[in-house]
PDB file of C-alpha atoms and ligand atoms in Angstrom:
ATOM      1  CA  MET Q   1     146.394 -61.662  87.146  1.00  0.00           C
ATOM      2  CA  LYS Q   2     146.035 -59.020  89.833  1.00  0.00           C
ATOM      3  CA  GLU Q   3     142.381 -58.184  89.191  1.00  0.00           C
ATOM      4  CA  ARG Q   4     142.171 -55.505  91.874  1.00  0.00           C
ATOM      5  CA  ASP Q   5     145.246 -53.688  90.624  1.00  0.00           C
ATOM      6  CA  PRO Q   6     143.902 -50.808  88.476  1.00  0.00           C
ATOM      7  CA  LYS Q   7     146.840 -51.317  86.116  1.00  0.00           C
ATOM      8  CA  TYR Q   8     145.331 -54.663  85.060  1.00  0.00           C
ATOM      9  CA  ASN Q   9     141.692 -53.672  85.353  1.00  0.00           C
ATOM     10  CA  ILE Q  10     140.727 -51.845  82.213  1.00  0.00           C
ATOM     11  CA  SER Q  11     137.044 -52.611  81.847  1.00  0.00           C
ATOM     12  CA  HIS Q  12     135.709 -51.927  85.351  1.00  0.00           C
ATOM     13  CA  LYS Q  13     135.735 -48.749  87.422  1.00  0.00           C
ATOM     14  CA  LYS Q  14     135.199 -51.021  90.410  1.00  0.00           C
ATOM     15  CA  MET Q  15     134.808 -54.772  90.824  1.00  0.00           C
ATOM     16  CA  PRO Q  16     131.319 -55.945  89.791  1.00  0.00           C
ATOM     17  CA  ASN Q  17     129.158 -57.759  92.319  1.00  0.00           C
ATOM     18  CA  TYR Q  18     128.005 -61.322  91.633  1.00  0.00           C
ATOM     19  CA  SER Q  19     124.734 -60.454  89.883  1.00  0.00           C
ATOM     20  CA  GLN Q  20     126.423 -57.808  87.693  1.00  0.00           C
ATOM     21  CA  HIS Q  21     129.077 -60.352  86.776  1.00  0.00           C
ATOM     22  CA  GLU Q  22     126.453 -63.038  86.042  1.00  0.00           C
ATOM     23  CA  LYS Q  23     124.516 -60.620  83.821  1.00  0.00           C
ATOM     24  CA  PHE Q  24     127.736 -59.804  81.929  1.00  0.00           C
ATOM     25  CA  VAL Q  25     128.631 -63.481  81.376  1.00  0.00           C
ATOM     26  CA  LEU Q  26     125.085 -64.361  80.286  1.00  0.00           C
ATOM     27  CA  SER Q  27     125.220 -61.584  77.683  1.00  0.00           C
ATOM     28  CA  LYS Q  28     127.878 -63.764  75.947  1.00  0.00           C
ATOM     29  CA  PRO Q  29     130.196 -60.893  74.922  1.00  0.00           C
ATOM     30  CA  TYR Q  30     133.012 -63.233  73.876  1.00  0.00           C
ATOM     31  CA  ASP Q  31     133.279 -64.804  70.467  1.00  0.00           C
ATOM     32  CA  LYS Q  32     136.324 -66.941  71.348  1.00  0.00           C
ATOM     33  CA  TRP Q  33     138.365 -67.557  74.463  1.00  0.00           C
ATOM     34  CA  TYR Q  34     141.466 -69.726  74.143  1.00  0.00           C
ATOM     35  CA  ILE Q  35     143.661 -71.115  76.901  1.00  0.00           C
ATOM     36  CA  ILE Q  36     147.326 -71.122  75.839  1.00  0.00           C
ATOM     37  CA  LEU Q  37     149.114 -74.384  76.604  1.00  0.00           C
ATOM     38  CA  LYS Q  38     152.818 -75.205  76.531  1.00  0.00           C
ATOM     39  CA  SER Q  39     153.814 -78.813  77.298  1.00  0.00           C
ATOM     40  CA  SER Q  40     150.223 -79.331  78.590  1.00  0.00           C
ATOM     41  CA  LYS Q  41     150.643 -76.484  81.095  1.00  0.00           C
ATOM     42  CA  GLU Q  42     148.421 -73.386  81.056  1.00  0.00           C
ATOM     43  CA  ILE Q  43     150.575 -70.347  80.413  1.00  0.00           C
ATOM     44  CA  GLY Q  44     147.997 -67.756  79.422  1.00  0.00           C
ATOM     45  CA  SER Q  45     144.825 -66.926  77.585  1.00  0.00           C
ATOM     46  CA  ILE Q  46     143.556 -64.834  74.709  1.00  0.00           C
ATOM     47  CA  TYR Q  47     140.034 -63.806  73.779  1.00  0.00           C
ATOM     48  CA  LEU Q  48     138.153 -62.056  71.017  1.00  0.00           C
ATOM     49  CA  THR Q  49     134.840 -60.343  71.757  1.00  0.00           C
ATOM     50  CA  LYS Q  50     131.924 -59.919  69.369  1.00  0.00           C
ATOM     51  CA  GLU Q  51     132.998 -56.244  69.157  1.00  0.00           C
ATOM     52  CA  ASN Q  52     136.404 -57.446  67.803  1.00  0.00           C
ATOM     53  CA  GLU Q  53     138.268 -56.574  71.003  1.00  0.00           C
ATOM     54  CA  ILE Q  54     141.295 -58.672  71.852  1.00  0.00           C
ATOM     55  CA  GLY Q  55     142.498 -59.392  75.385  1.00  0.00           C
ATOM     56  CA  ILE Q  56     145.695 -61.329  75.979  1.00  0.00           C
ATOM     57  CA  PHE Q  57     147.539 -62.513  79.070  1.00  0.00           C
ATOM     58  CA  ILE Q  58     150.805 -64.467  79.199  1.00  0.00           C
ATOM     59  CA  LYS Q  59     152.223 -65.652  82.537  1.00  0.00           C
ATOM     60  CA  LYS Q  60     155.114 -63.481  83.683  1.00  0.00           C
ATOM     61  CA  ASN Q  61     157.802 -66.197  83.449  1.00  0.00           C
ATOM     62  CA  MET Q  62     156.710 -67.038  79.886  1.00  0.00           C
ATOM     63  CA  GLN Q  63     156.784 -63.473  78.569  1.00  0.00           C
ATOM     64  CA  LYS Q  64     159.378 -62.092  76.141  1.00  0.00           C
ATOM     65  CA  LYS Q  65     159.725 -65.376  74.242  1.00  0.00           C
ATOM     66  CA  GLY Q  66     157.586 -64.457  71.240  1.00  0.00           C
ATOM     67  CA  ILE Q  67     154.560 -66.389  72.556  1.00  0.00           C
ATOM     68  CA  GLY Q  68     152.337 -63.284  72.607  1.00  0.00           C
ATOM     69  CA  PHE Q  69     153.281 -62.501  69.007  1.00  0.00           C
ATOM     70  CA  ASN Q  70     152.524 -66.067  67.837  1.00  0.00           C
ATOM     71  CA  VAL Q  71     149.262 -66.350  69.743  1.00  0.00           C
ATOM     72  CA  LEU Q  72     147.997 -62.958  68.506  1.00  0.00           C
ATOM     73  CA  LYS Q  73     148.870 -63.896  64.924  1.00  0.00           C
ATOM     74  CA  THR Q  74     147.120 -67.278  65.258  1.00  0.00           C
ATOM     75  CA  LEU Q  75     143.997 -65.700  66.779  1.00  0.00           C
ATOM     76  CA  MET Q  76     143.720 -63.256  63.862  1.00  0.00           C
ATOM     77  CA  GLU Q  77     144.362 -65.992  61.264  1.00  0.00           C
ATOM     78  CA  LYS Q  78     141.696 -68.242  62.791  1.00  0.00           C
ATOM     79  CA  ASN Q  79     139.221 -65.378  63.218  1.00  0.00           C
ATOM     80  CA  PRO Q  80     139.566 -63.023  60.254  1.00  0.00           C
ATOM     81  CA  ARG Q  81     138.029 -59.567  60.789  1.00  0.00           C
ATOM     82  CA  LYS Q  82     138.290 -56.194  59.001  1.00  0.00           C
ATOM     83  CA  ARG Q  83     139.582 -54.580  62.180  1.00  0.00           C
ATOM     84  CA  TYR Q  84     140.651 -55.550  65.678  1.00  0.00           C
ATOM     85  CA  LEU Q  85     140.662 -53.436  68.825  1.00  0.00           C
ATOM     86  CA  ALA Q  86     142.632 -53.636  72.052  1.00  0.00           C
ATOM     87  CA  ASN Q  87     141.629 -51.569  75.089  1.00  0.00           C
ATOM     88  CA  ILE Q  88     144.826 -50.937  77.001  1.00  0.00           C
ATOM     89  CA  ASN Q  89     145.296 -48.993  80.197  1.00  0.00           C
ATOM     90  CA  PRO Q  90     147.595 -46.019  79.322  1.00  0.00           C
ATOM     91  CA  MET Q  91     149.818 -47.048  82.274  1.00  0.00           C
ATOM     92  CA  ASN Q  92     150.385 -50.487  80.778  1.00  0.00           C
ATOM     93  CA  LYS Q  93     153.505 -49.566  78.800  1.00  0.00           C
ATOM     94  CA  LYS Q  94     154.480 -53.176  78.041  1.00  0.00           C
ATOM     95  CA  SER Q  95     151.143 -53.931  76.374  1.00  0.00           C
ATOM     96  CA  ILE Q  96     151.119 -50.623  74.507  1.00  0.00           C
ATOM     97  CA  ARG Q  97     154.533 -51.521  73.057  1.00  0.00           C
ATOM     98  CA  PHE Q  98     153.331 -55.068  72.313  1.00  0.00           C
ATOM     99  CA  PHE Q  99     150.285 -53.951  70.317  1.00  0.00           C
ATOM    100  CA  LYS Q 100     152.187 -51.148  68.545  1.00  0.00           C
ATOM    101  CA  ASN Q 101     154.909 -53.621  67.522  1.00  0.00           C
ATOM    102  CA  ASN Q 102     152.185 -55.847  66.133  1.00  0.00           C
ATOM    103  CA  GLY Q 103     150.802 -53.118  63.861  1.00  0.00           C
ATOM    104  CA  PHE Q 104     148.072 -51.589  66.064  1.00  0.00           C
ATOM    105  CA  LYS Q 105     147.675 -47.780  66.133  1.00  0.00           C
ATOM    106  CA  LEU Q 106     146.380 -45.574  68.948  1.00  0.00           C
ATOM    107  CA  ILE Q 107     142.966 -44.181  67.921  1.00  0.00           C
ATOM    108  CA  GLN Q 108     141.557 -42.684  71.110  1.00  0.00           C
ATOM    109  CA  TYR Q 109     142.450 -41.698  74.617  1.00  0.00           C
ATOM    110  CA  THR Q 110     139.185 -40.919  76.386  1.00  0.00           C
ATOM    111  CA  PHE Q 111     138.450 -38.619  79.322  1.00  0.00           C
ATOM    112  CA  GLU Q 112     135.059 -38.503  81.014  1.00  0.00           C
ATOM    113  CA  LEU Q 113     133.233 -36.092  83.320  1.00  0.00           C
ATOM    114  CA  GLU Q 114     130.286 -37.735  85.022  1.00  0.00           C
ATOM    115  CA  ILE Q 115     127.507 -35.353  86.196  1.00  0.00           C
ATOM    116  CA  LYS Q 116     125.476 -36.793  89.074  1.00  0.00           C
TER     117      LYS Q 116
HETATM  118  C1  COA W   1     151.494 -57.887  76.556  1.00  0.00           C
HETATM  119  C2  COA W   1     151.866 -59.368  76.628  1.00  0.00           C
HETATM  120  C3  COA W   1     150.654 -60.193  76.206  1.00  0.00           C
HETATM  121  C4  COA W   1     153.034 -59.627  75.673  1.00  0.00           C
HETATM  122  O1  COA W   1     153.284 -61.040  75.632  1.00  0.00           O
HETATM  123  P1  COA W   1     154.737 -61.655  75.302  1.00  0.00           P
HETATM  124  O2  COA W   1     154.543 -63.107  75.110  1.00  0.00           O
HETATM  125  O3  COA W   1     155.734 -61.191  76.292  1.00  0.00           O
HETATM  126  O4  COA W   1     155.019 -60.948  73.895  1.00  0.00           O
HETATM  127  P2  COA W   1     156.263 -61.203  72.921  1.00  0.00           P
HETATM  128  O5  COA W   1     157.215 -62.153  73.558  1.00  0.00           O
HETATM  129  O6  COA W   1     155.728 -61.542  71.581  1.00  0.00           O
HETATM  130  O7  COA W   1     156.914 -59.748  72.832  1.00  0.00           O
HETATM  131  C5  COA W   1     157.350 -59.052  73.989  1.00  0.00           C
HETATM  132  C6  COA W   1     158.803 -58.576  73.825  1.00  0.00           C
HETATM  133  O8  COA W   1     159.684 -59.700  73.845  1.00  0.00           O
HETATM  134  C7  COA W   1     160.559 -59.636  72.717  1.00  0.00           C
HETATM  135  N1  COA W   1     160.923 -61.023  72.335  1.00  0.00           N
HETATM  136  C8  COA W   1     160.202 -61.870  71.569  1.00  0.00           C
HETATM  137  N2  COA W   1     160.856 -63.044  71.439  1.00  0.00           N
HETATM  138  C9  COA W   1     161.984 -62.929  72.167  1.00  0.00           C
HETATM  139  C10 COA W   1     163.059 -63.811  72.430  1.00  0.00           C
HETATM  140  N3  COA W   1     163.078 -65.049  71.937  1.00  0.00           N
HETATM  141  N4  COA W   1     164.053 -63.363  73.230  1.00  0.00           N
HETATM  142  C11 COA W   1     164.032 -62.115  73.749  1.00  0.00           C
HETATM  143  N5  COA W   1     163.023 -61.218  73.539  1.00  0.00           N
HETATM  144  C12 COA W   1     162.032 -61.638  72.751  1.00  0.00           C
HETATM  145  C13 COA W   1     159.740 -58.908  71.669  1.00  0.00           C
HETATM  146  O9  COA W   1     160.566 -58.327  70.684  1.00  0.00           O
HETATM  147  C14 COA W   1     159.076 -57.845  72.528  1.00  0.00           C
HETATM  148  O10 COA W   1     160.042 -56.839  72.808  1.00  0.00           O
HETATM  149  P3  COA W   1     159.679 -55.359  73.327  1.00  0.00           P
HETATM  150  O11 COA W   1     159.268 -55.495  74.767  1.00  0.00           O
HETATM  151  O12 COA W   1     160.918 -54.594  73.173  1.00  0.00           O
HETATM  152  O13 COA W   1     158.556 -54.867  72.490  1.00  0.00           O
HETATM  153  C15 COA W   1     152.317 -59.750  78.066  1.00  0.00           C
HETATM  154  O14 COA W   1     153.284 -58.828  78.501  1.00  0.00           O
HETATM  155  C16 COA W   1     151.190 -59.819  79.092  1.00  0.00           C
HETATM  156  O15 COA W   1     150.509 -60.842  79.223  1.00  0.00           O
HETATM  157  N6  COA W   1     151.000 -58.739  79.857  1.00  0.00           N
HETATM  158  C17 COA W   1     150.025 -58.753  80.967  1.00  0.00           C
HETATM  159  C18 COA W   1     148.589 -58.756  80.486  1.00  0.00           C
HETATM  160  C19 COA W   1     148.247 -57.534  79.706  1.00  0.00           C
HETATM  161  O16 COA W   1     148.562 -56.426  80.131  1.00  0.00           O
HETATM  162  N7  COA W   1     147.575 -57.717  78.546  1.00  0.00           N
HETATM  163  C20 COA W   1     147.186 -56.641  77.667  1.00  0.00           C
HETATM  164  C21 COA W   1     145.843 -56.127  77.959  1.00  0.00           C
HETATM  165  S1  COA W   1     144.633 -57.016  77.071  1.00  0.00           S
END
């Protein structure tokens, strides 16, 4: 994953430094984090946070085979919730289509003005 590419970086305005990252990890925001294996090879990951947010990543050469669909379905079956959220960068058309096709609806598109 290209972490410095803003297209793939939805939760940070800029990369956190080590202590910010450590603080984040120690806050234990994730409920589950699964590594996706195919023939014992790692091909992606999917997580669910305590705020019911889903993040999913499938390696490029394994995309468009229905793996994302199956993994998302399995995650939700294993971790039943009343609602799930997915924070997607508006430029990430592929993921927007993926979540829409899997029943998710757009609920907000947020702009911010920060006064210093
Ligand atoms: C979004 C993402 C997870 C989708 O994963 P995926 O495994 O490709 O998803 P699927 O295979 O279930 O569906 C993708 C497409 O392939 C199609 N497809 C599914 N099985 C197929 C098959 N056997 N043959 C051809 N096409 C197929 C689906 O219909 C869907 O079509 P669409 O693009 O027209 O909507 C993947 O693109 C990804 O990891 N992106 C980068 C990370 C990211 O941006 N994550 C989201 C932010 S959390």
